[in-house]
Amino acid sequence: MAKLVLKFPVSTSDVDTLARIERVAGSPAILDAEPSTRAVLFLRSASGRTGFCLASFYVWLGAEASTDEERKNWTHSQVVKHLSLSFSAIRTIALCARSIFDHSTKPGLHAKMVTKLSALDVDKVCKYWVPDDSIKEGDARRGLAFVQKALARCAVGINEAKKSNCILTRRVALMKAFADREGAHISLQHYELDLLDAVHVVATSALWGAVIHHFDKREDGAKWLNEIDQAAYETGTELFPELTRVPRLFKSFDLESSLRNFYKPHFSDGADYLSTYLLSALGWDCLPREFQA
């Protein structure tokens, strides 16, 4: 009778894991590139994160849209779904906001680096955004100036934000504090965060990201944001049907003209608009009481 011999390859997972942790334990890689290149890469990545931020917002909002009375009749699996998705969604929002409005001054990809671009590097970014188009280059310059101003206003530490008169600056700082204290650590440090803080930061980030996308990808920023907003809302309602009680953020918002007005302002400065008028324009200053707690 033939002898059957089974041969299993020797596991190398311990060696592979050690190799990976040795790579991670080393000094963080620093991109050896000129500031304009680093600025483009940061803005592109930050713009992409605004989409994750928006999608997570609807999941979080859907999880919180049910009433206490409705929750009394939930099964255990419904309770677990609510808690786990709410937990992960609000932390995703906070961590995305922290990375977008990172006020670090260390070498790398962060907001401060973009706000401090020299005139020469601003030229390089704009020429990258709109090559061989001197007419649209003016719009690119205005767009980048808007992006820089919004970052300069919001990419600050919590002590500086505490002294600011800008409510958006304070709300971004609260979201970043939440990411540091609750998202990244188990801590006894105190934090406070309410619904309007999250709405303001998420909506601002989405609009800001759409302006970047418009120039960086040379695509319609309004169409891009509307499609993400609609898909994210539909995903949220599939997970939590209660979300239909709350309107989609940008459903009735004139994205096309608004995005253009941010960098070609007719009524108010783009950064001021985001800080002062955005929630009213979105209709979130007059939500039912149960959604303002």
mmCIF file with all atom_site columns, C-alpha atoms in Angstrom, residues 12-209:
data_model
loop_
_atom_site.group_PDB
_atom_site.id
_atom_site.type_symbol
_atom_site.label_atom_id
_atom_site.label_alt_id
_atom_site.label_comp_id
_atom_site.label_asym_id
_atom_site.label_entity_id
_atom_site.label_seq_id
_atom_site.pdbx_PDB_ins_code
_atom_site.Cartn_x
_atom_site.Cartn_y
_atom_site.Cartn_z
_atom_site.occupancy
_atom_site.B_iso_or_equiv
_atom_site.pdbx_formal_charge
_atom_site.auth_seq_id
_atom_site.auth_comp_id
_atom_site.auth_asym_id
_atom_site.auth_atom_id
_atom_site.pdbx_PDB_model_num
ATOM 1   C CA . THR A 1 12  ? 7.154   32.071 8.528   1.00 0.00 ? 12  THR A CA 1
ATOM 2   C CA . SER A 1 13  ? 4.634   34.345 10.201  1.00 0.00 ? 13  SER A CA 1
ATOM 3   C CA . ASP A 1 14  ? 6.938   35.023 13.164  1.00 0.00 ? 14  ASP A CA 1
ATOM 4   C CA . VAL A 1 15  ? 9.749   36.105 10.856  1.00 0.00 ? 15  VAL A CA 1
ATOM 5   C CA . ASP A 1 16  ? 7.402   38.180 8.690   1.00 0.00 ? 16  ASP A CA 1
ATOM 6   C CA . THR A 1 17  ? 5.877   39.882 11.719  1.00 0.00 ? 17  THR A CA 1
ATOM 7   C CA . LEU A 1 18  ? 9.291   40.727 13.136  1.00 0.00 ? 18  LEU A CA 1
ATOM 8   C CA . ALA A 1 19  ? 10.374  42.195 9.799   1.00 0.00 ? 19  ALA A CA 1
ATOM 9   C CA . ARG A 1 20  ? 7.260   44.361 9.643   1.00 0.00 ? 20  ARG A CA 1
ATOM 10  C CA . ILE A 1 21  ? 7.561   45.656 13.182  1.00 0.00 ? 21  ILE A CA 1
ATOM 11  C CA . GLU A 1 22  ? 11.226  46.484 12.633  1.00 0.00 ? 22  GLU A CA 1
ATOM 12  C CA . ARG A 1 23  ? 10.241  48.584 9.628   1.00 0.00 ? 23  ARG A CA 1
ATOM 13  C CA . VAL A 1 24  ? 7.492   50.355 11.569  1.00 0.00 ? 24  VAL A CA 1
ATOM 14  C CA . ALA A 1 25  ? 9.692   50.925 14.608  1.00 0.00 ? 25  ALA A CA 1
ATOM 15  C CA . GLY A 1 26  ? 12.166  52.880 12.536  1.00 0.00 ? 26  GLY A CA 1
ATOM 16  C CA . SER A 1 27  ? 12.067  56.637 12.119  1.00 0.00 ? 27  SER A CA 1
ATOM 17  C CA . PRO A 1 28  ? 9.038   57.858 10.147  1.00 0.00 ? 28  PRO A CA 1
ATOM 18  C CA . ALA A 1 29  ? 9.749   58.408 6.489   1.00 0.00 ? 29  ALA A CA 1
ATOM 19  C CA . ILE A 1 30  ? 10.092  62.060 5.481   1.00 0.00 ? 30  ILE A CA 1
ATOM 20  C CA . LEU A 1 31  ? 9.172   62.904 1.935   1.00 0.00 ? 31  LEU A CA 1
ATOM 21  C CA . ASP A 1 32  ? 12.190  64.443 0.277   1.00 0.00 ? 32  ASP A CA 1
ATOM 22  C CA . ALA A 1 33  ? 10.341  66.759 -2.066  1.00 0.00 ? 33  ALA A CA 1
ATOM 23  C CA . GLU A 1 34  ? 9.876   70.469 -2.563  1.00 0.00 ? 34  GLU A CA 1
ATOM 24  C CA . PRO A 1 35  ? 7.078   72.195 -0.621  1.00 0.00 ? 35  PRO A CA 1
ATOM 25  C CA . SER A 1 36  ? 4.772   72.507 -3.636  1.00 0.00 ? 36  SER A CA 1
ATOM 26  C CA . THR A 1 37  ? 4.845   68.733 -4.190  1.00 0.00 ? 37  THR A CA 1
ATOM 27  C CA . ARG A 1 38  ? 4.183   68.054 -0.519  1.00 0.00 ? 38  ARG A CA 1
ATOM 28  C CA . ALA A 1 39  ? 1.334   70.569 -0.575  1.00 0.00 ? 39  ALA A CA 1
ATOM 29  C CA . VAL A 1 40  ? -0.338  68.866 -3.542  1.00 0.00 ? 40  VAL A CA 1
ATOM 30  C CA . LEU A 1 41  ? -0.023  65.452 -1.883  1.00 0.00 ? 41  LEU A CA 1
ATOM 31  C CA . PHE A 1 42  ? -1.386  66.711 1.434   1.00 0.00 ? 42  PHE A CA 1
ATOM 32  C CA . LEU A 1 43  ? -4.340  68.507 -0.164  1.00 0.00 ? 43  LEU A CA 1
ATOM 33  C CA . ARG A 1 44  ? -5.211  65.509 -2.323  1.00 0.00 ? 44  ARG A CA 1
ATOM 34  C CA . SER A 1 45  ? -5.162  63.150 0.638   1.00 0.00 ? 45  SER A CA 1
ATOM 35  C CA . ALA A 1 46  ? -7.057  65.571 2.886   1.00 0.00 ? 46  ALA A CA 1
ATOM 36  C CA . SER A 1 47  ? -9.718  66.064 0.218   1.00 0.00 ? 47  SER A CA 1
ATOM 37  C CA . GLY A 1 48  ? -10.166 62.303 -0.017  1.00 0.00 ? 48  GLY A CA 1
ATOM 38  C CA . ARG A 1 49  ? -10.599 62.011 3.738   1.00 0.00 ? 49  ARG A CA 1
ATOM 39  C CA . THR A 1 50  ? -13.504 64.444 3.662   1.00 0.00 ? 50  THR A CA 1
ATOM 40  C CA . GLY A 1 51  ? -15.489 61.754 1.826   1.00 0.00 ? 51  GLY A CA 1
ATOM 41  C CA . PHE A 1 52  ? -14.837 59.213 4.592   1.00 0.00 ? 52  PHE A CA 1
ATOM 42  C CA . CYS A 1 53  ? -15.739 61.885 7.119   1.00 0.00 ? 53  CYS A CA 1
ATOM 43  C CA . LEU A 1 54  ? -19.090 62.538 5.401   1.00 0.00 ? 54  LEU A CA 1
ATOM 44  C CA . ALA A 1 55  ? -19.946 58.836 5.085   1.00 0.00 ? 55  ALA A CA 1
ATOM 45  C CA . SER A 1 56  ? -19.114 58.222 8.749   1.00 0.00 ? 56  SER A CA 1
ATOM 46  C CA . PHE A 1 57  ? -21.227 61.201 9.757   1.00 0.00 ? 57  PHE A CA 1
ATOM 47  C CA . TYR A 1 58  ? -24.397 59.653 8.326   1.00 0.00 ? 58  TYR A CA 1
ATOM 48  C CA . VAL A 1 59  ? -23.683 56.333 10.027  1.00 0.00 ? 59  VAL A CA 1
ATOM 49  C CA . TRP A 1 60  ? -23.172 58.116 13.340  1.00 0.00 ? 60  TRP A CA 1
ATOM 50  C CA . LEU A 1 61  ? -26.246 60.294 12.852  1.00 0.00 ? 61  LEU A CA 1
ATOM 51  C CA . GLY A 1 62  ? -28.351 57.270 11.911  1.00 0.00 ? 62  GLY A CA 1
ATOM 52  C CA . ALA A 1 63  ? -27.189 55.426 14.993  1.00 0.00 ? 63  ALA A CA 1
ATOM 53  C CA . GLU A 1 64  ? -28.225 58.359 17.174  1.00 0.00 ? 64  GLU A CA 1
ATOM 54  C CA . ALA A 1 65  ? -31.525 59.126 15.392  1.00 0.00 ? 65  ALA A CA 1
ATOM 55  C CA . SER A 1 66  ? -33.619 56.575 17.295  1.00 0.00 ? 66  SER A CA 1
ATOM 56  C CA . THR A 1 67  ? -35.539 57.601 20.408  1.00 0.00 ? 67  THR A CA 1
ATOM 57  C CA . ASP A 1 68  ? -35.146 56.178 23.912  1.00 0.00 ? 68  ASP A CA 1
ATOM 58  C CA . GLU A 1 69  ? -38.621 54.696 23.608  1.00 0.00 ? 69  GLU A CA 1
ATOM 59  C CA . GLU A 1 70  ? -37.693 52.855 20.405  1.00 0.00 ? 70  GLU A CA 1
ATOM 60  C CA . ARG A 1 71  ? -34.493 51.500 21.937  1.00 0.00 ? 71  ARG A CA 1
ATOM 61  C CA . LYS A 1 72  ? -36.444 49.799 24.717  1.00 0.00 ? 72  LYS A CA 1
ATOM 62  C CA . ASN A 1 73  ? -37.745 47.298 22.156  1.00 0.00 ? 73  ASN A CA 1
ATOM 63  C CA . TRP A 1 74  ? -34.412 46.575 20.481  1.00 0.00 ? 74  TRP A CA 1
ATOM 64  C CA . THR A 1 75  ? -32.939 43.104 20.356  1.00 0.00 ? 75  THR A CA 1
ATOM 65  C CA . HIS A 1 76  ? -29.457 42.572 21.729  1.00 0.00 ? 76  HIS A CA 1
ATOM 66  C CA . SER A 1 77  ? -28.029 42.485 18.192  1.00 0.00 ? 77  SER A CA 1
ATOM 67  C CA . GLN A 1 78  ? -29.613 45.874 17.449  1.00 0.00 ? 78  GLN A CA 1
ATOM 68  C CA . VAL A 1 79  ? -28.013 47.323 20.564  1.00 0.00 ? 79  VAL A CA 1
ATOM 69  C CA . VAL A 1 80  ? -24.616 45.931 19.546  1.00 0.00 ? 80  VAL A CA 1
ATOM 70  C CA . LYS A 1 81  ? -25.000 47.333 16.011  1.00 0.00 ? 81  LYS A CA 1
ATOM 71  C CA . HIS A 1 82  ? -25.927 50.748 17.345  1.00 0.00 ? 82  HIS A CA 1
ATOM 72  C CA . LEU A 1 83  ? -23.082 50.973 19.845  1.00 0.00 ? 83  LEU A CA 1
ATOM 73  C CA . SER A 1 84  ? -20.348 49.540 17.613  1.00 0.00 ? 84  SER A CA 1
ATOM 74  C CA . LEU A 1 85  ? -21.184 51.653 14.565  1.00 0.00 ? 85  LEU A CA 1
ATOM 75  C CA . SER A 1 86  ? -21.698 54.804 16.601  1.00 0.00 ? 86  SER A CA 1
ATOM 76  C CA . PHE A 1 87  ? -18.384 54.218 18.374  1.00 0.00 ? 87  PHE A CA 1
ATOM 77  C CA . SER A 1 88  ? -16.397 53.705 15.181  1.00 0.00 ? 88  SER A CA 1
ATOM 78  C CA . ALA A 1 89  ? -18.142 56.403 13.114  1.00 0.00 ? 89  ALA A CA 1
ATOM 79  C CA . ILE A 1 90  ? -17.643 59.366 15.455  1.00 0.00 ? 90  ILE A CA 1
ATOM 80  C CA . ARG A 1 91  ? -14.011 58.405 15.955  1.00 0.00 ? 91  ARG A CA 1
ATOM 81  C CA . THR A 1 92  ? -13.463 58.184 12.207  1.00 0.00 ? 92  THR A CA 1
ATOM 82  C CA . ILE A 1 93  ? -14.914 61.691 11.859  1.00 0.00 ? 93  ILE A CA 1
ATOM 83  C CA . ALA A 1 94  ? -12.659 63.007 14.610  1.00 0.00 ? 94  ALA A CA 1
ATOM 84  C CA . LEU A 1 95  ? -9.500  61.343 13.296  1.00 0.00 ? 95  LEU A CA 1
ATOM 85  C CA . CYS A 1 96  ? -10.178 62.571 9.752   1.00 0.00 ? 96  CYS A CA 1
ATOM 86  C CA . ALA A 1 97  ? -10.719 66.115 11.040  1.00 0.00 ? 97  ALA A CA 1
ATOM 87  C CA . ARG A 1 98  ? -7.527  65.851 13.060  1.00 0.00 ? 98  ARG A CA 1
ATOM 88  C CA . SER A 1 99  ? -5.509  64.839 10.003  1.00 0.00 ? 99  SER A CA 1
ATOM 89  C CA . ILE A 1 100 ? -7.088  67.509 7.765   1.00 0.00 ? 100 ILE A CA 1
ATOM 90  C CA . PHE A 1 101 ? -6.582  70.355 10.248  1.00 0.00 ? 101 PHE A CA 1
ATOM 91  C CA . ASP A 1 102 ? -3.326  69.083 11.743  1.00 0.00 ? 102 ASP A CA 1
ATOM 92  C CA . HIS A 1 103 ? -1.459  72.039 13.241  1.00 0.00 ? 103 HIS A CA 1
ATOM 93  C CA . SER A 1 104 ? 1.848   70.174 13.560  1.00 0.00 ? 104 SER A CA 1
ATOM 94  C CA . THR A 1 105 ? 4.981   72.072 12.610  1.00 0.00 ? 105 THR A CA 1
ATOM 95  C CA . LYS A 1 106 ? 7.181   69.002 12.216  1.00 0.00 ? 106 LYS A CA 1
ATOM 96  C CA . PRO A 1 107 ? 8.513   68.022 8.777   1.00 0.00 ? 107 PRO A CA 1
ATOM 97  C CA . GLY A 1 108 ? 5.914   66.130 6.792   1.00 0.00 ? 108 GLY A CA 1
ATOM 98  C CA . LEU A 1 109 ? 2.450   66.488 5.309   1.00 0.00 ? 109 LEU A CA 1
ATOM 99  C CA . HIS A 1 110 ? 0.249   68.781 7.366   1.00 0.00 ? 110 HIS A CA 1
ATOM 100 C CA . ALA A 1 111 ? -1.881  71.907 7.147   1.00 0.00 ? 111 ALA A CA 1
ATOM 101 C CA . LYS A 1 112 ? 0.718   74.318 8.510   1.00 0.00 ? 112 LYS A CA 1
ATOM 102 C CA . MET A 1 113 ? 3.037   73.487 5.654   1.00 0.00 ? 113 MET A CA 1
ATOM 103 C CA . VAL A 1 114 ? 0.329   74.479 3.149   1.00 0.00 ? 114 VAL A CA 1
ATOM 104 C CA . THR A 1 115 ? -0.473  77.766 4.874   1.00 0.00 ? 115 THR A CA 1
ATOM 105 C CA . LYS A 1 116 ? 3.174   78.812 4.770   1.00 0.00 ? 116 LYS A CA 1
ATOM 106 C CA . LEU A 1 117 ? 3.871   78.203 1.075   1.00 0.00 ? 117 LEU A CA 1
ATOM 107 C CA . SER A 1 118 ? 6.101   80.779 -0.550  1.00 0.00 ? 118 SER A CA 1
ATOM 108 C CA . ALA A 1 119 ? 4.886   82.783 -3.547  1.00 0.00 ? 119 ALA A CA 1
ATOM 109 C CA . LEU A 1 120 ? 7.030   80.585 -5.786  1.00 0.00 ? 120 LEU A CA 1
ATOM 110 C CA . ASP A 1 121 ? 5.499   77.380 -4.419  1.00 0.00 ? 121 ASP A CA 1
ATOM 111 C CA . VAL A 1 122 ? 1.990   78.816 -4.750  1.00 0.00 ? 122 VAL A CA 1
ATOM 112 C CA . ASP A 1 123 ? 2.813   79.402 -8.421  1.00 0.00 ? 123 ASP A CA 1
ATOM 113 C CA . LYS A 1 124 ? 3.940   75.797 -8.802  1.00 0.00 ? 124 LYS A CA 1
ATOM 114 C CA . VAL A 1 125 ? 0.810   74.359 -7.177  1.00 0.00 ? 125 VAL A CA 1
ATOM 115 C CA . CYS A 1 126 ? -1.474  76.494 -9.350  1.00 0.00 ? 126 CYS A CA 1
ATOM 116 C CA . LYS A 1 127 ? 0.406   75.612 -12.532 1.00 0.00 ? 127 LYS A CA 1
ATOM 117 C CA . TYR A 1 128 ? 0.095   71.936 -11.600 1.00 0.00 ? 128 TYR A CA 1
ATOM 118 C CA . TRP A 1 129 ? -3.641  72.337 -11.024 1.00 0.00 ? 129 TRP A CA 1
ATOM 119 C CA . VAL A 1 130 ? -4.287  74.115 -14.326 1.00 0.00 ? 130 VAL A CA 1
ATOM 120 C CA . PRO A 1 131 ? -1.392  73.477 -16.740 1.00 0.00 ? 131 PRO A CA 1
ATOM 121 C CA . ASP A 1 132 ? -1.364  75.506 -19.945 1.00 0.00 ? 132 ASP A CA 1
ATOM 122 C CA . ASP A 1 133 ? -4.456  77.513 -19.042 1.00 0.00 ? 133 ASP A CA 1
ATOM 123 C CA . SER A 1 134 ? -3.674  81.077 -18.059 1.00 0.00 ? 134 SER A CA 1
ATOM 124 C CA . ILE A 1 135 ? -7.367  81.979 -17.748 1.00 0.00 ? 135 ILE A CA 1
ATOM 125 C CA . LYS A 1 136 ? -8.206  79.240 -15.245 1.00 0.00 ? 136 LYS A CA 1
ATOM 126 C CA . GLU A 1 137 ? -4.947  79.841 -13.379 1.00 0.00 ? 137 GLU A CA 1
ATOM 127 C CA . GLY A 1 138 ? -6.545  82.894 -11.796 1.00 0.00 ? 138 GLY A CA 1
ATOM 128 C CA . ASP A 1 139 ? -9.336  80.708 -10.410 1.00 0.00 ? 139 ASP A CA 1
ATOM 129 C CA . ALA A 1 140 ? -6.756  78.204 -9.157  1.00 0.00 ? 140 ALA A CA 1
ATOM 130 C CA . ARG A 1 141 ? -4.947  80.977 -7.294  1.00 0.00 ? 141 ARG A CA 1
ATOM 131 C CA . ARG A 1 142 ? -8.164  82.143 -5.702  1.00 0.00 ? 142 ARG A CA 1
ATOM 132 C CA . GLY A 1 143 ? -9.075  78.551 -4.879  1.00 0.00 ? 143 GLY A CA 1
ATOM 133 C CA . LEU A 1 144 ? -5.730  77.895 -3.210  1.00 0.00 ? 144 LEU A CA 1
ATOM 134 C CA . ALA A 1 145 ? -5.987  81.171 -1.283  1.00 0.00 ? 145 ALA A CA 1
ATOM 135 C CA . PHE A 1 146 ? -9.401  80.063 0.033   1.00 0.00 ? 146 PHE A CA 1
ATOM 136 C CA . VAL A 1 147 ? -8.008  76.656 1.013   1.00 0.00 ? 147 VAL A CA 1
ATOM 137 C CA . GLN A 1 148 ? -5.062  78.265 2.791   1.00 0.00 ? 148 GLN A CA 1
ATOM 138 C CA . LYS A 1 149 ? -7.262  80.747 4.654   1.00 0.00 ? 149 LYS A CA 1
ATOM 139 C CA . ALA A 1 150 ? -9.629  78.018 5.880   1.00 0.00 ? 150 ALA A CA 1
ATOM 140 C CA . LEU A 1 151 ? -6.656  75.939 7.045   1.00 0.00 ? 151 LEU A CA 1
ATOM 141 C CA . ALA A 1 152 ? -5.013  78.904 8.756   1.00 0.00 ? 152 ALA A CA 1
ATOM 142 C CA . ARG A 1 153 ? -8.235  79.592 10.625  1.00 0.00 ? 153 ARG A CA 1
ATOM 143 C CA . CYS A 1 154 ? -8.859  76.013 11.789  1.00 0.00 ? 154 CYS A CA 1
ATOM 144 C CA . ALA A 1 155 ? -5.454  74.307 11.974  1.00 0.00 ? 155 ALA A CA 1
ATOM 145 C CA . VAL A 1 156 ? -4.623  75.635 15.430  1.00 0.00 ? 156 VAL A CA 1
ATOM 146 C CA . GLY A 1 157 ? -4.200  74.146 18.886  1.00 0.00 ? 157 GLY A CA 1
ATOM 147 C CA . ILE A 1 158 ? -7.002  74.126 21.429  1.00 0.00 ? 158 ILE A CA 1
ATOM 148 C CA . ASN A 1 159 ? -5.497  76.937 23.533  1.00 0.00 ? 159 ASN A CA 1
ATOM 149 C CA . GLU A 1 160 ? -5.359  79.218 20.501  1.00 0.00 ? 160 GLU A CA 1
ATOM 150 C CA . ALA A 1 161 ? -8.859  78.154 19.480  1.00 0.00 ? 161 ALA A CA 1
ATOM 151 C CA . LYS A 1 162 ? -10.125 78.992 22.971  1.00 0.00 ? 162 LYS A CA 1
ATOM 152 C CA . LYS A 1 163 ? -9.112  82.621 22.375  1.00 0.00 ? 163 LYS A CA 1
ATOM 153 C CA . SER A 1 164 ? -10.668 82.752 18.891  1.00 0.00 ? 164 SER A CA 1
ATOM 154 C CA . ASN A 1 165 ? -13.974 84.475 18.142  1.00 0.00 ? 165 ASN A CA 1
ATOM 155 C CA . CYS A 1 166 ? -14.593 82.010 15.289  1.00 0.00 ? 166 CYS A CA 1
ATOM 156 C CA . ILE A 1 167 ? -17.057 79.263 16.222  1.00 0.00 ? 167 ILE A CA 1
ATOM 157 C CA . LEU A 1 168 ? -15.757 76.982 13.459  1.00 0.00 ? 168 LEU A CA 1
ATOM 158 C CA . THR A 1 169 ? -12.222 77.272 14.834  1.00 0.00 ? 169 THR A CA 1
ATOM 159 C CA . ARG A 1 170 ? -13.491 76.235 18.253  1.00 0.00 ? 170 ARG A CA 1
ATOM 160 C CA . ARG A 1 171 ? -15.531 73.352 16.855  1.00 0.00 ? 171 ARG A CA 1
ATOM 161 C CA . VAL A 1 172 ? -12.606 71.946 14.873  1.00 0.00 ? 172 VAL A CA 1
ATOM 162 C CA . ALA A 1 173 ? -10.452 72.177 17.997  1.00 0.00 ? 173 ALA A CA 1
ATOM 163 C CA . LEU A 1 174 ? -13.093 70.283 19.994  1.00 0.00 ? 174 LEU A CA 1
ATOM 164 C CA . MET A 1 175 ? -13.177 67.564 17.358  1.00 0.00 ? 175 MET A CA 1
ATOM 165 C CA . LYS A 1 176 ? -9.392  67.286 17.378  1.00 0.00 ? 176 LYS A CA 1
ATOM 166 C CA . ALA A 1 177 ? -9.363  67.128 21.177  1.00 0.00 ? 177 ALA A CA 1
ATOM 167 C CA . PHE A 1 178 ? -11.910 64.317 20.991  1.00 0.00 ? 178 PHE A CA 1
ATOM 168 C CA . ALA A 1 179 ? -9.628  62.444 18.569  1.00 0.00 ? 179 ALA A CA 1
ATOM 169 C CA . ASP A 1 180 ? -6.619  62.863 20.853  1.00 0.00 ? 180 ASP A CA 1
ATOM 170 C CA . ARG A 1 181 ? -8.357  62.103 24.133  1.00 0.00 ? 181 ARG A CA 1
ATOM 171 C CA . GLU A 1 182 ? -11.015 59.585 23.183  1.00 0.00 ? 182 GLU A CA 1
ATOM 172 C CA . GLY A 1 183 ? -10.118 58.248 19.729  1.00 0.00 ? 183 GLY A CA 1
ATOM 173 C CA . ALA A 1 184 ? -6.444  57.550 20.303  1.00 0.00 ? 184 ALA A CA 1
ATOM 174 C CA . HIS A 1 185 ? -6.255  56.925 24.057  1.00 0.00 ? 185 HIS A CA 1
ATOM 175 C CA . ILE A 1 186 ? -8.079  55.604 27.072  1.00 0.00 ? 186 ILE A CA 1
ATOM 176 C CA . SER A 1 187 ? -8.013  58.687 29.199  1.00 0.00 ? 187 SER A CA 1
ATOM 177 C CA . LEU A 1 188 ? -9.576  60.550 32.108  1.00 0.00 ? 188 LEU A CA 1
ATOM 178 C CA . GLN A 1 189 ? -9.218  63.848 30.260  1.00 0.00 ? 189 GLN A CA 1
ATOM 179 C CA . HIS A 1 190 ? -12.463 65.697 29.779  1.00 0.00 ? 190 HIS A CA 1
ATOM 180 C CA . TYR A 1 191 ? -13.977 66.424 26.386  1.00 0.00 ? 191 TYR A CA 1
ATOM 181 C CA . GLU A 1 192 ? -17.298 67.746 25.145  1.00 0.00 ? 192 GLU A CA 1
ATOM 182 C CA . LEU A 1 193 ? -18.769 67.312 21.698  1.00 0.00 ? 193 LEU A CA 1
ATOM 183 C CA . ASP A 1 194 ? -22.310 67.876 20.464  1.00 0.00 ? 194 ASP A CA 1
ATOM 184 C CA . LEU A 1 195 ? -24.192 67.320 17.220  1.00 0.00 ? 195 LEU A CA 1
ATOM 185 C CA . LEU A 1 196 ? -23.775 70.816 15.795  1.00 0.00 ? 196 LEU A CA 1
ATOM 186 C CA . ASP A 1 197 ? -20.013 70.620 16.384  1.00 0.00 ? 197 ASP A CA 1
ATOM 187 C CA . ALA A 1 198 ? -19.895 67.490 14.240  1.00 0.00 ? 198 ALA A CA 1
ATOM 188 C CA . VAL A 1 199 ? -22.238 68.829 11.551  1.00 0.00 ? 199 VAL A CA 1
ATOM 189 C CA . HIS A 1 200 ? -20.278 72.056 11.180  1.00 0.00 ? 200 HIS A CA 1
ATOM 190 C CA . VAL A 1 201 ? -16.887 70.360 10.941  1.00 0.00 ? 201 VAL A CA 1
ATOM 191 C CA . VAL A 1 202 ? -18.107 67.636 8.555   1.00 0.00 ? 202 VAL A CA 1
ATOM 192 C CA . ALA A 1 203 ? -19.949 70.012 6.207   1.00 0.00 ? 203 ALA A CA 1
ATOM 193 C CA . THR A 1 204 ? -17.068 72.492 6.159   1.00 0.00 ? 204 THR A CA 1
ATOM 194 C CA . SER A 1 205 ? -14.542 69.748 5.429   1.00 0.00 ? 205 SER A CA 1
ATOM 195 C CA . ALA A 1 206 ? -16.693 68.349 2.611   1.00 0.00 ? 206 ALA A CA 1
ATOM 196 C CA . LEU A 1 207 ? -17.056 71.716 0.872   1.00 0.00 ? 207 LEU A CA 1
ATOM 197 C CA . TRP A 1 208 ? -13.401 72.560 1.372   1.00 0.00 ? 208 TRP A CA 1
ATOM 198 C CA . GLY A 1 209 ? -12.432 69.158 -0.038  1.00 0.00 ? 209 GLY A CA 1
#
